[in-house]
mmCIF file of C-alpha atoms in Angstrom:
data_model
loop_
_atom_site.group_PDB
_atom_site.id
_atom_site.type_symbol
_atom_site.label_atom_id
_atom_site.label_comp_id
_atom_site.label_asym_id
_atom_site.label_seq_id
_atom_site.Cartn_x
_atom_site.Cartn_y
_atom_site.Cartn_z
ATOM 1 C CA MET A 120 -0.001 0.004 -0.020
ATOM 2 C CA ALA A 121 1.333 3.449 -0.937
ATOM 3 C CA ASP A 122 1.785 5.864 1.918
ATOM 4 C CA THR A 123 2.834 9.487 1.839
ATOM 5 C CA TYR A 124 6.091 10.406 3.571
ATOM 6 C CA VAL A 125 7.512 13.858 4.203
ATOM 7 C CA LEU A 126 11.230 13.629 5.189
ATOM 8 C CA VAL A 127 12.352 16.593 7.265
ATOM 9 C CA HIS A 128 16.110 17.070 7.387
ATOM 10 C CA GLY A 129 18.196 18.003 10.357
ATOM 11 C CA ALA A 130 20.633 20.830 10.976
ATOM 12 C CA TRP A 131 23.252 21.659 8.243
ATOM 13 C CA HIS A 132 21.306 19.545 5.730
ATOM 14 C CA THR A 133 18.870 20.199 2.858
ATOM 15 C CA GLY A 134 16.009 18.130 1.556
ATOM 16 C CA GLU A 135 18.068 17.245 -1.478
ATOM 17 C CA LEU A 136 20.421 15.215 0.745
ATOM 18 C CA PHE A 137 17.490 12.940 1.592
ATOM 19 C CA GLU A 138 16.911 12.031 -2.048
ATOM 20 C CA PRO A 139 18.710 8.683 -1.984
ATOM 21 C CA VAL A 140 16.445 7.639 0.915
ATOM 22 C CA ALA A 141 13.404 9.060 -0.861
ATOM 23 C CA GLN A 142 14.267 7.127 -4.009
ATOM 24 C CA ALA A 143 14.493 3.917 -2.060
ATOM 25 C CA LEU A 144 11.111 4.589 -0.442
ATOM 26 C CA ARG A 145 9.588 5.405 -3.831
ATOM 27 C CA ALA A 146 10.938 2.098 -5.142
ATOM 28 C CA ARG A 147 8.939 0.459 -2.334
ATOM 29 C CA GLY A 148 5.779 2.106 -3.727
ATOM 30 C CA HIS A 149 5.449 5.206 -1.592
ATOM 31 C CA VAL A 150 4.990 8.931 -2.310
ATOM 32 C CA VAL A 151 7.872 10.896 -0.772
ATOM 33 C CA HIS A 152 8.542 14.618 -0.362
ATOM 34 C CA THR A 153 11.890 16.130 0.749
ATOM 35 C CA PRO A 154 11.410 19.855 1.370
ATOM 36 C CA THR A 155 14.240 22.108 2.504
ATOM 37 C CA LEU A 156 13.378 24.077 5.563
ATOM 38 C CA ALA A 157 13.575 27.893 5.793
ATOM 39 C CA GLY A 158 16.999 28.792 7.112
ATOM 40 C CA ASN A 159 18.789 26.132 5.104
ATOM 41 C CA ARG A 160 17.887 27.351 1.628
ATOM 42 C CA PRO A 161 20.348 29.213 -0.563
ATOM 43 C CA GLY A 162 20.163 32.922 0.178
ATOM 44 C CA ASP A 163 18.455 32.533 3.588
ATOM 45 C CA ASP A 164 19.771 34.941 6.203
ATOM 46 C CA ARG A 165 21.349 32.714 8.851
ATOM 47 C CA ALA A 166 21.425 35.676 11.198
ATOM 48 C CA THR A 167 17.660 36.088 11.394
ATOM 49 C CA PHE A 168 16.013 32.786 10.545
ATOM 50 C CA GLY A 169 14.985 30.475 13.418
ATOM 51 C CA LEU A 170 12.694 27.633 14.445
ATOM 52 C CA THR A 171 9.506 29.629 13.784
ATOM 53 C CA GLU A 172 10.460 30.252 10.175
ATOM 54 C CA ALA A 173 11.515 26.647 9.650
ATOM 55 C CA ALA A 174 8.209 25.279 11.114
ATOM 56 C CA ASP A 175 6.211 27.816 9.094
ATOM 57 C CA SER A 176 7.905 26.714 5.933
ATOM 58 C CA LEU A 177 7.076 23.061 6.564
ATOM 59 C CA ALA A 178 3.460 23.821 7.466
ATOM 60 C CA SER A 179 3.126 25.909 4.298
ATOM 61 C CA TYR A 180 4.578 23.061 2.268
ATOM 62 C CA LEU A 181 2.014 20.568 3.602
ATOM 63 C CA GLU A 182 -0.824 22.979 2.985
ATOM 64 C CA GLN A 183 0.317 24.130 -0.504
ATOM 65 C CA HIS A 184 0.639 20.519 -1.644
ATOM 66 C CA ASP A 185 -2.614 19.633 0.189
ATOM 67 C CA LEU A 186 -0.918 16.613 1.832
ATOM 68 C CA THR A 187 -2.996 14.471 4.110
ATOM 69 C CA ASP A 188 -2.534 11.144 5.931
ATOM 70 C CA VAL A 189 1.172 12.026 6.084
ATOM 71 C CA ARG A 190 3.934 10.057 7.731
ATOM 72 C CA LEU A 191 6.054 12.985 8.922
ATOM 73 C CA VAL A 192 9.738 11.963 9.520
ATOM 74 C CA GLY A 193 12.096 14.271 11.383
ATOM 75 C CA HIS A 194 15.820 13.760 11.652
ATOM 76 C CA SER A 195 17.771 15.201 14.598
ATOM 77 C CA TYR A 196 16.914 18.983 14.718
ATOM 78 C CA GLY A 197 14.029 18.093 12.368
ATOM 79 C CA GLY A 198 12.308 16.635 15.412
ATOM 80 C CA MET A 199 11.914 20.211 16.767
ATOM 81 C CA VAL A 200 10.263 21.258 13.516
ATOM 82 C CA ILE A 201 7.893 18.310 13.067
ATOM 83 C CA SER A 202 6.838 18.700 16.730
ATOM 84 C CA GLN A 203 5.753 22.309 16.238
ATOM 85 C CA VAL A 204 4.022 21.505 12.937
ATOM 86 C CA ALA A 205 2.268 18.474 14.437
ATOM 87 C CA ALA A 206 0.734 20.647 17.080
ATOM 88 C CA ARG A 207 -0.669 22.974 14.318
ATOM 89 C CA LEU A 208 -1.707 20.513 11.598
ATOM 90 C CA SER A 209 -2.484 17.263 13.432
ATOM 91 C CA GLN A 210 -5.467 16.657 11.103
ATOM 92 C CA ARG A 211 -3.042 16.197 8.187
ATOM 93 C CA LEU A 212 -0.824 13.637 9.897
ATOM 94 C CA ALA A 213 -1.080 9.874 10.282
ATOM 95 C CA ARG A 214 2.111 9.324 12.216
ATOM 96 C CA LEU A 215 5.214 11.131 13.518
ATOM 97 C CA VAL A 216 8.535 9.371 13.077
ATOM 98 C CA TYR A 217 11.499 10.698 15.025
ATOM 99 C CA TRP A 218 14.753 9.427 13.510
ATOM 100 C CA VAL A 219 17.376 9.940 16.231
ATOM 101 C CA ALA A 220 15.611 13.225 16.711
ATOM 102 C CA PHE A 221 14.944 15.724 19.483
ATOM 103 C CA VAL A 222 11.512 15.430 21.157
ATOM 104 C CA PRO A 223 10.912 18.720 22.946
ATOM 105 C CA LEU A 224 8.569 19.606 25.718
ATOM 106 C CA ASP A 225 6.512 22.724 25.262
ATOM 107 C CA GLY A 226 8.721 25.794 25.731
ATOM 108 C CA GLU A 227 11.988 23.861 25.399
ATOM 109 C CA CYS A 228 14.709 24.680 22.873
ATOM 110 C CA LEU A 229 17.181 22.282 21.265
ATOM 111 C CA ASN A 230 20.065 23.544 23.346
ATOM 112 C CA ASP A 231 18.157 22.504 26.492
ATOM 113 C CA MET A 232 18.668 18.847 25.378
ATOM 114 C CA VAL A 233 22.364 18.859 24.326
ATOM 115 C CA PRO A 234 25.433 18.439 26.484
ATOM 116 C CA PRO A 235 26.839 21.656 27.938
ATOM 117 C CA HIS A 236 30.099 21.348 25.956
ATOM 118 C CA TYR A 237 28.082 21.386 22.701
ATOM 119 C CA LYS A 238 26.185 24.512 23.750
ATOM 120 C CA GLY A 239 29.416 26.247 24.675
ATOM 121 C CA LEU A 240 30.968 25.316 21.372
ATOM 122 C CA PHE A 241 27.980 26.476 19.372
ATOM 123 C CA ASP A 242 27.775 29.734 21.321
ATOM 124 C CA ASP A 243 31.390 30.542 20.396
ATOM 125 C CA ILE A 244 31.011 29.584 16.750
ATOM 126 C CA ALA A 245 27.766 31.547 16.349
ATOM 127 C CA ALA A 246 29.297 34.663 17.984
ATOM 128 C CA ALA A 247 32.068 34.615 15.406
ATOM 129 C CA ASN A 248 29.887 33.887 12.390
ATOM 130 C CA HIS A 249 26.918 36.266 12.458
ATOM 131 C CA ASN A 250 24.764 33.865 14.442
ATOM 132 C CA ALA A 251 25.389 30.903 12.136
ATOM 133 C CA VAL A 252 26.865 27.586 13.237
ATOM 134 C CA MET A 253 28.875 25.140 11.191
ATOM 135 C CA LEU A 254 29.673 21.702 12.697
ATOM 136 C CA PRO A 255 33.447 21.191 13.034
ATOM 137 C CA PHE A 256 34.681 18.357 10.841
ATOM 138 C CA PRO A 257 36.237 16.273 13.635
ATOM 139 C CA ILE A 258 32.853 16.127 15.398
ATOM 140 C CA TRP A 259 31.147 15.206 12.117
ATOM 141 C CA ARG A 260 33.733 12.473 11.451
ATOM 142 C CA GLU A 261 33.844 10.901 14.860
ATOM 143 C CA ALA A 262 30.347 11.418 16.297
ATOM 144 C CA PHE A 263 27.961 11.891 13.395
ATOM 145 C CA ILE A 264 29.179 9.637 10.602
ATOM 146 C CA ASN A 265 31.380 7.139 12.419
ATOM 147 C CA ASP A 266 30.259 4.265 10.189
ATOM 148 C CA ALA A 267 31.693 5.867 7.041
ATOM 149 C CA ASP A 268 35.195 5.718 5.573
ATOM 150 C CA ALA A 269 37.264 8.862 5.445
ATOM 151 C CA THR A 270 36.379 9.628 1.800
ATOM 152 C CA LEU A 271 32.594 9.496 2.380
ATOM 153 C CA ALA A 272 32.937 11.470 5.589
ATOM 154 C CA ARG A 273 34.751 14.268 3.803
ATOM 155 C CA SER A 274 32.538 14.303 0.678
ATOM 156 C CA THR A 275 29.327 14.457 2.734
ATOM 157 C CA TYR A 276 30.705 17.129 5.034
ATOM 158 C CA GLU A 277 31.332 19.329 1.984
ATOM 159 C CA GLN A 278 27.592 19.157 1.176
ATOM 160 C CA LEU A 279 26.511 20.663 4.523
ATOM 161 C CA ASN A 280 25.571 24.330 4.945
ATOM 162 C CA PRO A 281 25.687 26.771 7.915
ATOM 163 C CA GLN A 282 22.817 26.488 10.368
ATOM 164 C CA PRO A 283 20.968 29.518 11.823
ATOM 165 C CA TYR A 284 21.714 29.382 15.522
ATOM 166 C CA ARG A 285 18.230 30.637 16.439
ATOM 167 C CA CYS A 286 16.992 27.194 15.349
ATOM 168 C CA PHE A 287 18.873 25.853 18.402
ATOM 169 C CA THR A 288 18.029 28.633 20.899
ATOM 170 C CA GLU A 289 14.373 29.414 20.102
ATOM 171 C CA PRO A 290 11.820 27.604 22.296
ATOM 172 C CA VAL A 291 9.309 25.359 20.570
ATOM 173 C CA ARG A 292 5.684 26.341 20.769
ATOM 174 C CA LEU A 293 3.398 23.321 21.115
ATOM 175 C CA GLY A 294 0.479 24.285 23.341
ATOM 176 C CA THR A 295 0.220 20.610 24.279
ATOM 177 C CA GLN A 296 2.890 17.925 24.754
ATOM 178 C CA ILE A 297 3.616 15.581 21.875
ATOM 179 C CA ALA A 298 2.460 12.547 23.911
ATOM 180 C CA GLU A 299 -1.062 14.072 23.956
ATOM 181 C CA LEU A 300 -1.354 14.463 20.162
ATOM 182 C CA PRO A 301 -3.745 12.056 18.468
ATOM 183 C CA MET A 302 -1.576 10.560 15.734
ATOM 184 C CA GLY A 303 0.687 7.552 15.999
ATOM 185 C CA LYS A 304 4.343 8.047 16.991
ATOM 186 C CA SER A 305 7.500 6.085 16.319
ATOM 187 C CA TYR A 306 11.115 6.443 17.363
ATOM 188 C CA LEU A 307 13.798 5.238 14.986
ATOM 189 C CA LEU A 308 17.045 4.585 16.820
ATOM 190 C CA CYS A 309 20.468 4.094 15.211
ATOM 191 C CA THR A 310 22.433 1.964 17.623
ATOM 192 C CA GLU A 311 25.893 3.268 16.691
ATOM 193 C CA ASP A 312 24.810 6.923 16.843
ATOM 194 C CA THR A 313 27.185 8.907 19.126
ATOM 195 C CA ALA A 314 26.150 12.403 18.038
ATOM 196 C CA MET A 315 24.639 12.556 21.518
ATOM 197 C CA PRO A 316 26.811 10.889 24.149
ATOM 198 C CA HIS A 317 25.405 7.690 25.512
ATOM 199 C CA SER A 318 25.202 9.218 28.957
ATOM 200 C CA LEU A 319 22.577 11.552 27.474
ATOM 201 C CA PRO A 320 20.966 9.055 25.057
ATOM 202 C CA TRP A 321 18.360 9.604 22.353
ATOM 203 C CA HIS A 322 16.467 6.592 23.710
ATOM 204 C CA PRO A 323 14.916 6.374 26.224
ATOM 205 C CA ARG A 324 15.658 9.856 27.478
ATOM 206 C CA LEU A 325 13.881 11.600 24.552
ATOM 207 C CA SER A 326 11.842 8.814 23.008
ATOM 208 C CA GLU A 327 9.777 8.260 26.162
ATOM 209 C CA ARG A 328 8.353 11.779 25.755
ATOM 210 C CA LEU A 329 6.250 10.437 22.895
ATOM 211 C CA GLY A 330 3.941 8.602 25.289
ATOM 212 C CA LEU A 331 2.705 5.465 23.546
ATOM 213 C CA TYR A 332 5.139 4.867 20.656
ATOM 214 C CA ARG A 333 6.729 2.270 18.440
ATOM 215 C CA LEU A 334 10.476 1.701 18.769
ATOM 216 C CA VAL A 335 12.423 0.665 15.663
ATOM 217 C CA SER A 336 16.182 0.074 15.894
ATOM 218 C CA THR A 337 18.810 -0.362 13.231
ATOM 219 C CA PRO A 338 22.609 -0.494 13.093
ATOM 220 C CA GLY A 339 24.199 2.722 11.926
ATOM 221 C CA SER A 340 25.383 6.196 12.755
ATOM 222 C CA HIS A 341 23.526 9.503 13.015
ATOM 223 C CA GLU A 342 23.984 9.930 9.271
ATOM 224 C CA LEU A 343 22.603 6.613 7.965
ATOM 225 C CA CYS A 344 21.039 8.609 5.144
ATOM 226 C CA PHE A 345 24.527 8.783 3.658
ATOM 227 C CA THR A 346 25.988 5.511 4.683
ATOM 228 C CA ASN A 347 23.089 3.144 3.957
ATOM 229 C CA PRO A 348 20.044 4.899 2.482
ATOM 230 C CA ALA A 349 18.376 1.644 1.436
ATOM 231 C CA LEU A 350 18.470 0.292 4.981
ATOM 232 C CA LEU A 351 17.213 3.628 6.343
ATOM 233 C CA ALA A 352 14.301 3.540 3.873
ATOM 234 C CA GLU A 353 13.374 0.044 5.034
ATOM 235 C CA LYS A 354 13.399 1.125 8.687
ATOM 236 C CA ILE A 355 11.451 4.323 8.010
ATOM 237 C CA GLU A 356 8.800 2.178 6.313
ATOM 238 C CA GLN A 357 8.739 -0.099 9.316
ATOM 239 C CA ALA A 358 8.362 2.909 11.640
ATOM 240 C CA GLY A 359 5.782 4.633 9.479
ATOM 241 C CA ARG A 360 3.374 1.832 8.606
ATOM 242 C CA ASP A 361 -0.005 1.464 10.399
#
């Protein structure tokens, strides 16, 4: 049965980088959209864009394309965005899928959920770069894409773009907690993901905020979209089906 998936990228990414995963899902018979959020598009002002603009751009995309019965998949920072949109457009959504993604409580920002050393690092980078943050390559190589070889790690890093820091510091506006929303929820966990230290894990620390949810696990790093897009597509389908 064909389902509709909207894949929402994380920080430093664009929708285009999800295309190998989207193609694998389309080959499995599904309709797949990969929008790029406001703040990560060419020409966007990284000094002024934030979570509000990103969420508004996703909500507008769903409305303009009149998408319904959507499996809305958020990766990493994308979890912040799909959470805010889910609270606004719950009638359009069949299921939320958080792929190693942040699950905020109402009024919480992304920086509230990261280790203090990340926040300090990002504060310093943003202060020197007009409120934009770029992930240092050593962190990308060792913590985000640790299942890649050196060549793939470097080539994928070169496809990233600066992230507006307000996306990390602006509180999410939900009105109600995600656990109370009516659609189904899933958490997709990559077991070799060390983008968040295992002392502050994605699961169960953040996943349990979904209330009743389906847990799907797979081998791989935080950037499985680059290292094994076919496997990621299979697991997204498992997390997204009724």
